Short mmCIF file of C-alpha atoms in Angstrom, two decimals:
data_model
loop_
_atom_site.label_atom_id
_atom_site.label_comp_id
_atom_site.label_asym_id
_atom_site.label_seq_id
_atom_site.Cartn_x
_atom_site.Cartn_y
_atom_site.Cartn_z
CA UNK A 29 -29.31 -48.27 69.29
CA UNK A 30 -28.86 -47.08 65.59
CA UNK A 31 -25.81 -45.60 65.09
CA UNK A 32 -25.93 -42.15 63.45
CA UNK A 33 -23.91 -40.51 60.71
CA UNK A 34 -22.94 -36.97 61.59
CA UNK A 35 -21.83 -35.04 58.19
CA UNK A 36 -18.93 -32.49 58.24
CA UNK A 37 -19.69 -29.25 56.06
CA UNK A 38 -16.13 -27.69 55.34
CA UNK A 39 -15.90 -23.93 54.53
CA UNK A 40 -14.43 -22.97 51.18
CA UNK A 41 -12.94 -19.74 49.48
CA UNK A 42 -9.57 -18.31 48.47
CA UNK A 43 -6.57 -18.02 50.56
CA UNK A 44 -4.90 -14.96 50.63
CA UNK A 45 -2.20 -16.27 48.46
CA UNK A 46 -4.84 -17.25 45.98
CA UNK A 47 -6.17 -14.00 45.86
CA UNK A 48 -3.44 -12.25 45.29
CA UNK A 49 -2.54 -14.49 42.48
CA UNK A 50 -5.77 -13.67 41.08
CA UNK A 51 -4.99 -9.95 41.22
CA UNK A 52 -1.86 -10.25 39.48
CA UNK A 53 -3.16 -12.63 36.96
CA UNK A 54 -5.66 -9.70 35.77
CA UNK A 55 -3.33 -6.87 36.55
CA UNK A 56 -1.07 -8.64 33.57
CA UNK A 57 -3.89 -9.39 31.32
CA UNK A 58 -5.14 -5.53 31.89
CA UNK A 59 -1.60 -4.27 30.96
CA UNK A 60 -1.27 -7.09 28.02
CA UNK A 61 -4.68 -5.60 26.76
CA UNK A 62 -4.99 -2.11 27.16
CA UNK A 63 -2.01 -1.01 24.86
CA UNK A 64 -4.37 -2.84 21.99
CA UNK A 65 -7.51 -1.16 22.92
CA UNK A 66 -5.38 2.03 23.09
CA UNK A 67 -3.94 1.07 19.65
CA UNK A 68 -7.52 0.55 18.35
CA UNK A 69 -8.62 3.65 19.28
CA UNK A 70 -5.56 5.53 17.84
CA UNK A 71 -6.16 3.40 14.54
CA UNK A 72 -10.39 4.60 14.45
CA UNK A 73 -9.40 8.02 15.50
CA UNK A 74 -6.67 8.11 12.37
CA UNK A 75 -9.16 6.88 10.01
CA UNK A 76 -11.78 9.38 10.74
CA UNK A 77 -9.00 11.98 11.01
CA UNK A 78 -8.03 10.73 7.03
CA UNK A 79 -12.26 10.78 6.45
CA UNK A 80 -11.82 14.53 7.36
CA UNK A 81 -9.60 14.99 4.58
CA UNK A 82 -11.23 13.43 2.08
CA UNK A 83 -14.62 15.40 2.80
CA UNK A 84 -11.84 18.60 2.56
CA UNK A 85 -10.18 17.48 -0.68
CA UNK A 86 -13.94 16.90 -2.38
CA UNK A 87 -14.81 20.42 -0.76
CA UNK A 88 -12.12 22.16 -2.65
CA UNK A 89 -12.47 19.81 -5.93
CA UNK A 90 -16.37 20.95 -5.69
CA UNK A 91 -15.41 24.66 -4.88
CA UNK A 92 -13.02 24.79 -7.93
CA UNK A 93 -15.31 23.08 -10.28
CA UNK A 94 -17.93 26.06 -8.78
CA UNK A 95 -15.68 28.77 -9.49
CA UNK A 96 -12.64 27.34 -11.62
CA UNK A 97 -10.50 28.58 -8.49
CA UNK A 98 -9.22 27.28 -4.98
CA UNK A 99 -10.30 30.01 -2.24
CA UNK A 100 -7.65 32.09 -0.95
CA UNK A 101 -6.33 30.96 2.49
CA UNK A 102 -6.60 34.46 3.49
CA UNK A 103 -9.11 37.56 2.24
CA UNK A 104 -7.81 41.03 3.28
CA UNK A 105 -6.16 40.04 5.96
CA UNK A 106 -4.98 42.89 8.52
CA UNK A 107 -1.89 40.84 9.46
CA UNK A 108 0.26 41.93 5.94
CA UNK A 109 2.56 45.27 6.08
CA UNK A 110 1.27 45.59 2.33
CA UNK A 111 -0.74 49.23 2.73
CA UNK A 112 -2.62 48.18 -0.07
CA UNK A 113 -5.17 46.55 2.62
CA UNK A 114 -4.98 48.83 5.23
CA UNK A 115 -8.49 50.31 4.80
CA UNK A 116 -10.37 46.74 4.33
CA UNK A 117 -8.53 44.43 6.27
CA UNK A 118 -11.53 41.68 7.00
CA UNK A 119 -9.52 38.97 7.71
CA UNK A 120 -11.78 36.63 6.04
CA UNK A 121 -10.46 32.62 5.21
CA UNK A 122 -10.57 30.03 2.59
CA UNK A 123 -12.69 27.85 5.32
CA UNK A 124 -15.43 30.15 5.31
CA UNK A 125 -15.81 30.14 1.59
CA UNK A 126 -16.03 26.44 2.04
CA UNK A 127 -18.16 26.39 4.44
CA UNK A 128 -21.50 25.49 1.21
CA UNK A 129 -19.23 22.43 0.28
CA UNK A 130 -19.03 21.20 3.69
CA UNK A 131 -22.45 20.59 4.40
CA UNK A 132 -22.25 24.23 6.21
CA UNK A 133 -24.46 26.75 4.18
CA UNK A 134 -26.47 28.03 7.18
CA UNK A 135 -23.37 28.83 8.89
CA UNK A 136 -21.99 30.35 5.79
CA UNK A 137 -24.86 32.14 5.73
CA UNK A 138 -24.64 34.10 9.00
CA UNK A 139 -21.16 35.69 7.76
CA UNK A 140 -21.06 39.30 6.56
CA UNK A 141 -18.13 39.74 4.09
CA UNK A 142 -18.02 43.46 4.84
CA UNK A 143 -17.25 42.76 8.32
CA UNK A 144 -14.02 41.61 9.96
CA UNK A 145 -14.22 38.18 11.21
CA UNK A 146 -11.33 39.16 14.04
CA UNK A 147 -8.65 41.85 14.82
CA UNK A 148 -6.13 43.03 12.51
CA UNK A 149 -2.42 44.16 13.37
CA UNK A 150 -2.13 47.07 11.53
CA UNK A 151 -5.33 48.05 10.00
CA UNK A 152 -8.61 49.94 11.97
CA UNK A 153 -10.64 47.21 11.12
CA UNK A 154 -14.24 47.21 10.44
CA UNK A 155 -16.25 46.05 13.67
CA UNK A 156 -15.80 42.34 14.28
CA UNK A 157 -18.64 39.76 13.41
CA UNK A 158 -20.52 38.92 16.52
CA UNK A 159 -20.57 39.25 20.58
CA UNK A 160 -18.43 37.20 22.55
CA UNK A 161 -18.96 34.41 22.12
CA UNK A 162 -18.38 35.70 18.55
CA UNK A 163 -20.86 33.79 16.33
CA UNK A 164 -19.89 32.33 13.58
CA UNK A 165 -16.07 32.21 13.93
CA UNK A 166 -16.68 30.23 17.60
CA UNK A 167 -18.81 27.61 15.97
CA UNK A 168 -17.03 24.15 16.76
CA UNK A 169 -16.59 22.44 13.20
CA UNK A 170 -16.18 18.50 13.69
CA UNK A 171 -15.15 17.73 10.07
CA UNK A 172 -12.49 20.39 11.16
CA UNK A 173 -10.65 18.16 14.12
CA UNK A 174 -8.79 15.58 14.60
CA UNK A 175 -9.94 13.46 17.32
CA UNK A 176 -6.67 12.61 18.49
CA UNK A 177 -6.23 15.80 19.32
CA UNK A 178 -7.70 17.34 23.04
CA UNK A 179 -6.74 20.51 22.92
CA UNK A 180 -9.14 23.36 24.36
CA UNK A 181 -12.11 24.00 22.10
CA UNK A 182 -11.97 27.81 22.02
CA UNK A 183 -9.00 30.32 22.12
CA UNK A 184 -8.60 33.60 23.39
CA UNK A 185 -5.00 35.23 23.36
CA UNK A 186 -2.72 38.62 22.58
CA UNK A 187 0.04 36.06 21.13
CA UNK A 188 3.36 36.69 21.07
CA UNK A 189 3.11 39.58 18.26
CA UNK A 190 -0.05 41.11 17.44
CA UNK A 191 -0.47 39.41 14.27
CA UNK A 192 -1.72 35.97 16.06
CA UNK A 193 -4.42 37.73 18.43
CA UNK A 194 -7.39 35.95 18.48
CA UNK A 195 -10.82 36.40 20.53
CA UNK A 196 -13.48 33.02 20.92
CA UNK A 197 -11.97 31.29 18.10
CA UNK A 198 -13.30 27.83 16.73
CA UNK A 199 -10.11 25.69 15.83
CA UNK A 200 -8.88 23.73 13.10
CA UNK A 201 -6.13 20.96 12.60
CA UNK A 202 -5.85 21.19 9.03
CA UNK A 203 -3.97 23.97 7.48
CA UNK A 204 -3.64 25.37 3.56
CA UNK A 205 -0.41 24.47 2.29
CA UNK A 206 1.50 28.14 1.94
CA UNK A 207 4.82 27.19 1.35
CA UNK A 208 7.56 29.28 2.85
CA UNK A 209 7.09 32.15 6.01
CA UNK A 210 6.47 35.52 5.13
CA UNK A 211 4.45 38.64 4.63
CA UNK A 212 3.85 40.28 1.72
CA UNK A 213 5.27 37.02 0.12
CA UNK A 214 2.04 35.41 1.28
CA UNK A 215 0.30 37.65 -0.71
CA UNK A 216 -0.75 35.49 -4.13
CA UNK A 217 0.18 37.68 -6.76
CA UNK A 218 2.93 39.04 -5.60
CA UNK A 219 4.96 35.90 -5.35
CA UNK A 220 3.60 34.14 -8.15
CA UNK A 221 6.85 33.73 -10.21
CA UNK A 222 9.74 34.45 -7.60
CA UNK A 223 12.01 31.64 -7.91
CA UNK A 224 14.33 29.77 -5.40
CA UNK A 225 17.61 28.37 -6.06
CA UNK A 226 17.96 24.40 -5.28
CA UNK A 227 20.85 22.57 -3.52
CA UNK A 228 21.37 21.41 -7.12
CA UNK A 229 22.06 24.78 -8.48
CA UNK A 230 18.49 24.80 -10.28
CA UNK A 231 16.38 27.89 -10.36
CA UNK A 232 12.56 26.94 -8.97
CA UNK A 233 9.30 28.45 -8.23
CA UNK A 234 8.16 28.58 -4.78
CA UNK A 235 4.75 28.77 -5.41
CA UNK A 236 1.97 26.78 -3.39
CA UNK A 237 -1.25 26.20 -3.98
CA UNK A 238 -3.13 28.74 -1.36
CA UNK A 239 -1.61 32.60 -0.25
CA UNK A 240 -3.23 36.08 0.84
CA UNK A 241 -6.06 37.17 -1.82
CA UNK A 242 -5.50 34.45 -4.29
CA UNK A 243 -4.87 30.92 -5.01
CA UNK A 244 -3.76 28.21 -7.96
CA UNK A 245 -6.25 26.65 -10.15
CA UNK A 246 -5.90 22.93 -11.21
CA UNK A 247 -4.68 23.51 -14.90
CA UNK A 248 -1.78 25.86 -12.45
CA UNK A 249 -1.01 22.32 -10.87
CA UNK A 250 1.48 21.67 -13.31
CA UNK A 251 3.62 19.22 -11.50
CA UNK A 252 0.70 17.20 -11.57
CA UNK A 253 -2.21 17.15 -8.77
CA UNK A 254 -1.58 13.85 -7.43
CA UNK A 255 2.13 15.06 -6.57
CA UNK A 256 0.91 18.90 -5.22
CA UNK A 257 -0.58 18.87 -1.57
CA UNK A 258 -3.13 21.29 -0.87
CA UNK A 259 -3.82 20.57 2.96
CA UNK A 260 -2.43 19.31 6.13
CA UNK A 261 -2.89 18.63 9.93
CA UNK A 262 -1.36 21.01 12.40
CA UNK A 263 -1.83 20.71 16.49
CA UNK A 264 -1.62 23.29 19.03
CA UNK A 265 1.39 21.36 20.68
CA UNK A 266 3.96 22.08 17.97
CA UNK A 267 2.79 25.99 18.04
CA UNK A 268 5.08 29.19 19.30
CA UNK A 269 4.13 28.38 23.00
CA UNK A 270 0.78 28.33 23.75
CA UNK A 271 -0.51 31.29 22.45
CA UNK A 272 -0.76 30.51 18.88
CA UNK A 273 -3.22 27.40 17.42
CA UNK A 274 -4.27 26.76 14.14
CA UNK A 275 -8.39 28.25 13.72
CA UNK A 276 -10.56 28.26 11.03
CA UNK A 277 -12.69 31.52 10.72
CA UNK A 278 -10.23 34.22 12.46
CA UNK A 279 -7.25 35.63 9.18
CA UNK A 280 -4.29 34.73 11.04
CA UNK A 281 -1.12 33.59 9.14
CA UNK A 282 -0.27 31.73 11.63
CA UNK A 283 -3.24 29.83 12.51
CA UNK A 284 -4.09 28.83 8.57
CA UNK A 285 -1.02 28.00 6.96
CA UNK A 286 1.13 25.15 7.05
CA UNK A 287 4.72 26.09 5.91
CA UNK A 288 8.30 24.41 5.08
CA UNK A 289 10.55 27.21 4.89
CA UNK A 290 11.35 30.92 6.70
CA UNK A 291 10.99 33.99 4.03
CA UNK A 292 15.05 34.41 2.82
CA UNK A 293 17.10 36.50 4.83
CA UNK A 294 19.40 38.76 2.24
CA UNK A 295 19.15 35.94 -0.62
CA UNK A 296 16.61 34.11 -2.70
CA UNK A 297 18.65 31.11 -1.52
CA UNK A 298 16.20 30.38 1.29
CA UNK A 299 17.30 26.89 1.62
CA UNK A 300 19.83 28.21 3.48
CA UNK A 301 17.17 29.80 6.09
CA UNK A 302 15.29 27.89 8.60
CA UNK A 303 13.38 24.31 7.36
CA UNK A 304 10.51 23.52 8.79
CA UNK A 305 9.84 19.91 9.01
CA UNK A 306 6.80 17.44 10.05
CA UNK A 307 5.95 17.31 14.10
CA UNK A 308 8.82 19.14 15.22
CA UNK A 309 8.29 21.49 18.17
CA UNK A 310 9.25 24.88 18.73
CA UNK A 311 12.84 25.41 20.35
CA UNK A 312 14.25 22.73 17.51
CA UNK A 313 17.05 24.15 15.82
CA UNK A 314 16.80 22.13 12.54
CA UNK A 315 19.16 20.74 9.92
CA UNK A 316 20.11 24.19 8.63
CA UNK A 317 19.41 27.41 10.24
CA UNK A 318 20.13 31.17 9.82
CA UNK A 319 21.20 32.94 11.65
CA UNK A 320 23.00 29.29 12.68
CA UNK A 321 20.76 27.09 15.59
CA UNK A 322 18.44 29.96 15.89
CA UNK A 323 14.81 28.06 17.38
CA UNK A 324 12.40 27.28 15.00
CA UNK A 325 9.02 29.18 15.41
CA UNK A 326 6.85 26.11 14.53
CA UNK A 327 3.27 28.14 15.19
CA UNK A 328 2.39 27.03 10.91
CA UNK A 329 4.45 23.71 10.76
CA UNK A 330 2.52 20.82 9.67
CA UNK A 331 2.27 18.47 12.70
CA UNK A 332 -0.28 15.70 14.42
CA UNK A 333 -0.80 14.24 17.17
CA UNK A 334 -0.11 10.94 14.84
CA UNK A 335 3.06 9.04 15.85
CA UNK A 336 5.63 9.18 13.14
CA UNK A 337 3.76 11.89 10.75
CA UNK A 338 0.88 13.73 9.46
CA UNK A 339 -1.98 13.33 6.85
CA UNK A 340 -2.17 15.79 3.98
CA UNK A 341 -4.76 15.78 0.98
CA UNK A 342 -3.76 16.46 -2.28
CA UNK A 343 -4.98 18.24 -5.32
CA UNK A 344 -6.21 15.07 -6.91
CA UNK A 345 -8.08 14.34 -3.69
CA UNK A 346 -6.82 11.50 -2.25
CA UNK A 347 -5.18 11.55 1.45
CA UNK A 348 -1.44 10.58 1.93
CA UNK A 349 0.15 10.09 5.50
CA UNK A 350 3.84 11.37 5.33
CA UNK A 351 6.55 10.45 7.65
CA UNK A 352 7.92 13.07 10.15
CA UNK A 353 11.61 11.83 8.17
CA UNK A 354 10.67 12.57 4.57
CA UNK A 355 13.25 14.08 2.53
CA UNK A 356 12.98 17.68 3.11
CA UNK A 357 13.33 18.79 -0.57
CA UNK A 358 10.83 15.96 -1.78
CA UNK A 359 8.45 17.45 1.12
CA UNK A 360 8.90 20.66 -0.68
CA UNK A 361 8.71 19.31 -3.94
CA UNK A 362 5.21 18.19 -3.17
CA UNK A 363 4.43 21.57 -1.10
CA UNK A 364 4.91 23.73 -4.71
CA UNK A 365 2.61 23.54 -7.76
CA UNK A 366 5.28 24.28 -10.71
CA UNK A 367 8.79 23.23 -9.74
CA UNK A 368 8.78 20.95 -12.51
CA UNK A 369 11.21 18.75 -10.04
CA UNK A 370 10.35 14.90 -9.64
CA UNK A 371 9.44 13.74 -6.57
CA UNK A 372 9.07 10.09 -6.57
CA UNK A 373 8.86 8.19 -4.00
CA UNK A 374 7.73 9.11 -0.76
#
């Protein structure tokens, strides 16, 4: 009788032990990798957020070569106690008159410039462009965001003061550099030669590129273009609580400047008023306040959802990223056309 050969078949797989070694093997490599994918997206989003910049910067270098101007940040806007707009306040914006130089002529196109683009404070205004959803002013603008910033797409809201109301309003993260806080101040001609007094004793002019019914031209850049900003970012997050966000086709002050200083308060030493610095939130006190650690109202600082700072163009066109810590009299130095100060680095 043959002998025969029985053959064992053993059953394989993973212990529990091995599986859960497994698991913890991929659970490290998952937290090992995603703060690099996460730091790769931040880095793509930051370039196209710079790409913005430099489409603004040619906008406004085409625009001034058009007209031998920059655009106002504001047109007649309602916001200003000046009663020298009361009966036209349109609250009309430097972006709209970009809008041809941004690849945006048929939305240019659909504005009226004899009709308000939103509500004014203290002015009957003309009737406002539009039904809800008001068309243009709630057209989403792309070249207009920063992708690393989520914030809501369209704002409604009363503010905190009249002045910031705003109804279906497309936003914007970049802001016109305006220099210091302030009404009639804003408005261009009015503060055109006012001067400041430095630290350092020296007698300055305040002036910024962009304000209310005017703006600079490049032979005004006299402290040279490549060492003048023009434009910054500014998020929702670093805004006057949640009411107030920077927009794009709605006059608000406070949704279209970006600003480094309060208005004085009984002196044209405003240095020693409130100082508004890079990314810092509302309910800072900052380095130097008056009336002493009063809160900041932060709705027009320049601010980004950037670590560590926020891109600006400047007049020459090219795109600078400037830490949250610059010196804050370089940072104004570089927000101010004619100071004739020297910034150097920064």
């Amino acid at each position: 009788m043959s002998g025969r050969q029985i053959s064992r078949h053993s059953k394989t797989g993973f212990t529990l032990i091995e599986l859960l070694v497994v698991i913890a093997i991929v659970a490290t490599l998952v937290a090992l990798l995603l703060p690099a994918v996460q730091r790769a997206r931040e880095s793509a989003r930051r370039t196209q957020c710079k790409s913005n910049l430099k489409q603004i910067g040619l906008a406004l270098q085409n625009y001034h070569d058009t007209h031998n101007i920059f655009p106002p940040a504001l047109i007649n806007s309602g916001d200003y106690a000046n009663t020298n707009f009361y009966s036209f306040s349109l609250n009309h914006t430097g972006w709209t008159m970009l809008l041809p130089h941004l690849d945006q002529a048929p939305l240019y196109g659909q504005f009226d410039f004899d009709i308000a683009s939103g509500p004014s404070q203290r002015a009957a205004a003309p009737p406002v462009i539009g039904a809800p959803p008001q068309v243009p002013t709630s057209t989403i603008l792309n070249m207009l965001l920063c992708p690393s910033d989520e914030s809501p797409r369209l704002y409604t809201s009363n503010g905190k003061a009249s002045e910031y109301r705003v109804t279906n309003a497309a936003p914007s993260n970049y802001v016109f550099a305006g220099g210091r806080n302030g009404e009639d101040a804003q408005i261009y001609s009015v503060y055109a030669n006012l001067k400041v007094v430095l630290p350092n004793g020296l007698s300055v002019r305040y002036l910024s590129a962009f304000g209310n019914n005017g703006a600079a031209r490049m032979v005004d850049l006299t402290d040279g273009a490549s060492n003048t900003i023009l434009v910054g970012e500014s998020v929702k997050t670093h805004s006057y609580t949640n009411d107030w966000t920077p927009i794009w086709g709605q006059g608000k002050h406070a949704g279209i400047y970006g600003r480094v200083v309060a208005e004085p308060v009984g002196s044209v030493n405003y240095f020693n008023n409130q100082r508004y610095r890079i990314n810092e939130p509302y309910g800072s006190t900052g380095a130097v306040t008056n009336p002493a650690n009063a809160q900041l109202p932060y709705a027009w600082v320049f601010s980004s959802k950037h670590t560590g700072g926020a891109h600006f163009v400047k007049g020459d066109g090219s795109v600078v990223f400037l830490s949250q810590n610059i010196d804050w009299i370089i940072f104004n130095y570089l927000n101010y056309i004619a100071d004739n100060q020297v910034v150097g680095e920064f």
